[in-house]
PDB file of C-alpha atoms in Angstrom:
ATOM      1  CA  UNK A   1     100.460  98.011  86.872  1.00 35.00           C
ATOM      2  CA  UNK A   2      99.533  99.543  90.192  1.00 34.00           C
ATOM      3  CA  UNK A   3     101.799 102.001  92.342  1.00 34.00           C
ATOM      4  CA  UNK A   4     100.910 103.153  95.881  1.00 36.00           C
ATOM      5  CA  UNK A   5     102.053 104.752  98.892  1.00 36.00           C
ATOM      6  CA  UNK A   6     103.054 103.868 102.275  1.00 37.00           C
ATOM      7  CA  UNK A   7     104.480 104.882 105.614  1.00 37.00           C
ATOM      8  CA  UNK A   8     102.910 102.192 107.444  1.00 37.00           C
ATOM      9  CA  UNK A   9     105.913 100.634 109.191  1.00 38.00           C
ATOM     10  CA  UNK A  10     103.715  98.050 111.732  1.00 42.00           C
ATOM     11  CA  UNK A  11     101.294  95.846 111.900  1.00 50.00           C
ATOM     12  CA  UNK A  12      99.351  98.132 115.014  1.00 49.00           C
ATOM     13  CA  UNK A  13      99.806 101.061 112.493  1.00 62.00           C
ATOM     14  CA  UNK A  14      97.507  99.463 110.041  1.00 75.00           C
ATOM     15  CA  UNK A  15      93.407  99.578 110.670  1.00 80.00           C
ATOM     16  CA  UNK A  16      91.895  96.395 108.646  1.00 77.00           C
ATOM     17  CA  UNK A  17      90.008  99.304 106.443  1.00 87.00           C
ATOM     18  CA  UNK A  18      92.907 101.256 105.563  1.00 92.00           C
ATOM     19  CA  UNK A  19      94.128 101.003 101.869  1.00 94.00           C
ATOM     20  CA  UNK A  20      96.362  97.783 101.062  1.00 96.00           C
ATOM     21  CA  UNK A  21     100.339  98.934 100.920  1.00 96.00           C
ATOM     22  CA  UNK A  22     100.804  96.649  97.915  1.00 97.00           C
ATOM     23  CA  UNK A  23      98.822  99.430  96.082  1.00 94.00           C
ATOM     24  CA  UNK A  24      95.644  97.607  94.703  1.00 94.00           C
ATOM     25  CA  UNK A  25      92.290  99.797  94.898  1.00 92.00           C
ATOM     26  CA  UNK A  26      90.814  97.632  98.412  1.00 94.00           C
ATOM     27  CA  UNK A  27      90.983  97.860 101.983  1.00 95.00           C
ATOM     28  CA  UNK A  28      93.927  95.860 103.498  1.00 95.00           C
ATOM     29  CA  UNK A  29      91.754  93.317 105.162  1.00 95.00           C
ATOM     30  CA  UNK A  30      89.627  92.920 101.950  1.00 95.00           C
ATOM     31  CA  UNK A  31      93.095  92.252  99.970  1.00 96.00           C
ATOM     32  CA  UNK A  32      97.063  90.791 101.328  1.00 97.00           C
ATOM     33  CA  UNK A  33      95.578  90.814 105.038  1.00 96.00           C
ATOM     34  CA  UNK A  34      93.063  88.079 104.618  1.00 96.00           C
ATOM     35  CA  UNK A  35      96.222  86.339 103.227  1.00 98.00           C
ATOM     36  CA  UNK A  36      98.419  87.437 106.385  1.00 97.00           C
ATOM     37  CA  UNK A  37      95.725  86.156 109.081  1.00 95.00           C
ATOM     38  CA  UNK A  38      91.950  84.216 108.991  1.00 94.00           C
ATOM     39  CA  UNK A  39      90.469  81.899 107.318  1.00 96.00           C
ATOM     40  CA  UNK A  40      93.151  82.323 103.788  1.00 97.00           C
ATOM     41  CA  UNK A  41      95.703  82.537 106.188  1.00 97.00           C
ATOM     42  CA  UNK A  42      99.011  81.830 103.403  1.00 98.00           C
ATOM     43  CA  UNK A  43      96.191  80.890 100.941  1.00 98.00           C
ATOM     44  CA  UNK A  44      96.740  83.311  97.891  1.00 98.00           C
ATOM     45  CA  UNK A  45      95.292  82.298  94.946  1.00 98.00           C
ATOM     46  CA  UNK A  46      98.113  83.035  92.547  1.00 98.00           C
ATOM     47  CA  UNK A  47     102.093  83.901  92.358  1.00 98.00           C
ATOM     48  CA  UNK A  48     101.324  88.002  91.822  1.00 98.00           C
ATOM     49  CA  UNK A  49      98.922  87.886  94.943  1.00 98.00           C
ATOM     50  CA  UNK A  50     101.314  86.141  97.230  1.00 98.00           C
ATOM     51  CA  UNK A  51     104.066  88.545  95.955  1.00 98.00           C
ATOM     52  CA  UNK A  52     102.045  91.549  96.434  1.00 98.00           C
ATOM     53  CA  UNK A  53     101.181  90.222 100.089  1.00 98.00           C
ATOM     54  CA  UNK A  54     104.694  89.406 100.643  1.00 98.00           C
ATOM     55  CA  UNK A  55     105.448  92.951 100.050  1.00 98.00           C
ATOM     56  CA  UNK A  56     102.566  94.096 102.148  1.00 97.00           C
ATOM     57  CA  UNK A  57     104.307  92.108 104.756  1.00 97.00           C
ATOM     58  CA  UNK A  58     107.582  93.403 104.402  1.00 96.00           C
ATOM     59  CA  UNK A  59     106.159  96.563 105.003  1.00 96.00           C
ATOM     60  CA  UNK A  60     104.268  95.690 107.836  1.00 95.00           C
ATOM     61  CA  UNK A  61     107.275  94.331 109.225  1.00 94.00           C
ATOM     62  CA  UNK A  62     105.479  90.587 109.274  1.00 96.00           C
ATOM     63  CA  UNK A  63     108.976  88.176 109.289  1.00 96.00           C
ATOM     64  CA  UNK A  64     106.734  85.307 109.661  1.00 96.00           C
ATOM     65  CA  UNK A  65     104.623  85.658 107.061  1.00 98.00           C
ATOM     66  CA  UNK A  66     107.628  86.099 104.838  1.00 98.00           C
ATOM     67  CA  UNK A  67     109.450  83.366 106.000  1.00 97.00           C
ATOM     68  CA  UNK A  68     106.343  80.748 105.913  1.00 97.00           C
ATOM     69  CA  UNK A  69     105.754  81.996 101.967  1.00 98.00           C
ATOM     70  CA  UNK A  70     109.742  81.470 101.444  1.00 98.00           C
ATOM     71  CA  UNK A  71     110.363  78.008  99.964  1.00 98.00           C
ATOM     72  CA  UNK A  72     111.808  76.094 102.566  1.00 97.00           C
ATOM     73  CA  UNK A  73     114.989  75.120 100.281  1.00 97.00           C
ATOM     74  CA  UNK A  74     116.002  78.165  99.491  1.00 98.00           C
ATOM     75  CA  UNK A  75     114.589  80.816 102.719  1.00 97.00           C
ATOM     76  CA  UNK A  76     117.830  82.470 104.714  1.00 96.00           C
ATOM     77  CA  UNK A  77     118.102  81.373 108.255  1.00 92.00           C
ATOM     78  CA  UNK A  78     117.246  84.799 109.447  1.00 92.00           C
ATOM     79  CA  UNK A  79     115.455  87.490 107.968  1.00 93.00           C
ATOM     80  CA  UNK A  80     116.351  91.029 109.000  1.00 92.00           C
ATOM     81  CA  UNK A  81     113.407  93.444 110.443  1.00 94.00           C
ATOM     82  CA  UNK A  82     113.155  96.856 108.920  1.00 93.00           C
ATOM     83  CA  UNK A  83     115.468  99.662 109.608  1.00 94.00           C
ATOM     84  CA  UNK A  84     114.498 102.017 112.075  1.00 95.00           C
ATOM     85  CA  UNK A  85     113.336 105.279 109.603  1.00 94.00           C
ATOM     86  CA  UNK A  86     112.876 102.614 106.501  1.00 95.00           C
ATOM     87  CA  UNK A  87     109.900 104.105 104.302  1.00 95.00           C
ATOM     88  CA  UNK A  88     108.528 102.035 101.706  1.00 95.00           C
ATOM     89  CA  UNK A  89     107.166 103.938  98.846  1.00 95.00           C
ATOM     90  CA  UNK A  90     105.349 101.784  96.880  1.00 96.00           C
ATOM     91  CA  UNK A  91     105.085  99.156  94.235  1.00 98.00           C
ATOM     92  CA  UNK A  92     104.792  98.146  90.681  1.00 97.00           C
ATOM     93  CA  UNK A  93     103.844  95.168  89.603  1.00 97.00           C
ATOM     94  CA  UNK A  94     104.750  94.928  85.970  1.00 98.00           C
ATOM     95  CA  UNK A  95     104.134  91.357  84.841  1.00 98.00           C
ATOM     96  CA  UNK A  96     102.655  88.188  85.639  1.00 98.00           C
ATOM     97  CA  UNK A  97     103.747  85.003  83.587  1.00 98.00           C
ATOM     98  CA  UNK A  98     102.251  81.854  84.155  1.00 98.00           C
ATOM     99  CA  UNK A  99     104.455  79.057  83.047  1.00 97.00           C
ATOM    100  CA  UNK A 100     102.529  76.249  84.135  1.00 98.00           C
ATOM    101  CA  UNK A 101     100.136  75.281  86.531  1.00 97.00           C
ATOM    102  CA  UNK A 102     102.619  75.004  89.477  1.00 98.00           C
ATOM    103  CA  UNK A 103     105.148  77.753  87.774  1.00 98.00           C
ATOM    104  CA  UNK A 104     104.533  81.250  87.897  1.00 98.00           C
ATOM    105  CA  UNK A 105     107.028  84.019  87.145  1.00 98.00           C
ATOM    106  CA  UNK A 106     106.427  87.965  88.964  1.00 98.00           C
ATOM    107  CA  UNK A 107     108.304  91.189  87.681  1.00 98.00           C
ATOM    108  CA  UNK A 108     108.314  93.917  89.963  1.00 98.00           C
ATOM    109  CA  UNK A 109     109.918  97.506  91.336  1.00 98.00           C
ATOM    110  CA  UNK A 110     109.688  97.787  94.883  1.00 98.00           C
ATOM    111  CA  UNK A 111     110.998 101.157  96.239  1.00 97.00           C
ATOM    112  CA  UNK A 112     111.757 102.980  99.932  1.00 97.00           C
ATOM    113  CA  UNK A 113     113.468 105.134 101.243  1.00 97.00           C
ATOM    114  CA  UNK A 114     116.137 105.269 104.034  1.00 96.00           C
ATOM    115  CA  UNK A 115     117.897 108.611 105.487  1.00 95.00           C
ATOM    116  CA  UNK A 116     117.131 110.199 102.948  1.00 95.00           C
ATOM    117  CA  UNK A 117     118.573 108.154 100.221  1.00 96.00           C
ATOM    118  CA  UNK A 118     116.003 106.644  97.853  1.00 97.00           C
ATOM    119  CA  UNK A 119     116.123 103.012  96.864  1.00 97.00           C
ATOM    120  CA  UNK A 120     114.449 100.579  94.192  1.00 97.00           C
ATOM    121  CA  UNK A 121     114.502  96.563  94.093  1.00 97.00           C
ATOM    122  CA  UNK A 122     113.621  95.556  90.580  1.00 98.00           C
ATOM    123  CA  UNK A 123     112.898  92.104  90.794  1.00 98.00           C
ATOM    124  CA  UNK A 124     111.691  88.893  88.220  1.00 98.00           C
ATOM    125  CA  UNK A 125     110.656  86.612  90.923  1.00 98.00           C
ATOM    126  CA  UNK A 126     109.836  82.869  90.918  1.00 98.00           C
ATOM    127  CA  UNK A 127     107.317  80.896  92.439  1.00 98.00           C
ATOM    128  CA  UNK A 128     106.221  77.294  92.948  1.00 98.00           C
ATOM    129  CA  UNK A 129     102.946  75.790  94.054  1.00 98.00           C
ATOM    130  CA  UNK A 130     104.220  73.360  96.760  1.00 96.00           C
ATOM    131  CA  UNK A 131     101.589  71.236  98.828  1.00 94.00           C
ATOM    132  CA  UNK A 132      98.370  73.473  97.253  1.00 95.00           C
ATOM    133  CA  UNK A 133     100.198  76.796  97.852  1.00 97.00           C
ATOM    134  CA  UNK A 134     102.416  79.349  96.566  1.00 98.00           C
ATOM    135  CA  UNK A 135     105.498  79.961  97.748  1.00 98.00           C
ATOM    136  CA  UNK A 136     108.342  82.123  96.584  1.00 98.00           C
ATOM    137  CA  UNK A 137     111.788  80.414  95.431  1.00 98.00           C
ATOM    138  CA  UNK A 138     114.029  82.801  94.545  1.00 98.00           C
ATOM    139  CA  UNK A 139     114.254  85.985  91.791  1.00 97.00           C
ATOM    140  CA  UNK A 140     116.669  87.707  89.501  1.00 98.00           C
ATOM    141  CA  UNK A 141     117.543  91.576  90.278  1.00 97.00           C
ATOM    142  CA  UNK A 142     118.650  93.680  87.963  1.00 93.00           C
TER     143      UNK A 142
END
């Protein structure tokens, strides 16, 4: 499990070595920013790296990330930026099921905070390979 701290609410407002939002122990260019841009550009090696750099990118505000690691059959039309004031708080992963080769499973508690009010998205999340890369399909909140 891994938990971490954020403000960062842009892309300009993170420096390559600052610490990863999704909360693992590297600098965010050494961890979900290689995945956001370069040479792995939407290249992450498993379902609980492309969710953690999913997050990252929800945090950086990155919609097109997102939306090119969103199965195509089942991404919204639009995706909706961050509030203006939106915190995120941090993250923790809490399991990591591989069902197959091309079937992976992700359980996580994502949390921010908004005017004041404090929020959590608790989250089993699927995941496909499709074409040699992972891609999120849907999830289950509870």
């Amino acid at each position: 499990m891994s938990r971490t701290t954020s403000t960062h609410t842009a892309p300009s407002a993170l420096a390559a070595k600052d610490a990863c939002p999704c909360g693992r122990a590297a600098a965010y260019a050494d961890c979900c920013g290689r995945y956001h841009q370069g040479a792995l550009h939407l290249q992450a090696p498993d379902a609980a790296s492309l969710m953690r750099s999913r997050y990252s990118a929800y945090v950086l505000g990155l919609l097109d990330y997102v939306r090119a690691t969103w199965h195509p059959d089942t991404c919204p039309a639009d995706l909706t930026p961050n509030e203006p004031g939106l915190r995120w708080l941090g993250l923790e992963v809490r399991h990591h099921h591989i069902d197959d080769p091309d079937h992976a499973s992700v359980e996580f508690v994502a949390r921010n905070k908004l005017s004041g009010r404090a929020f959590r998205l608790h989250e089993t999340s699927r995941f496909v390979r499709l074409e040699g890369r992972w891609v999120y399909v849907d999830g289950d909140v509870s």
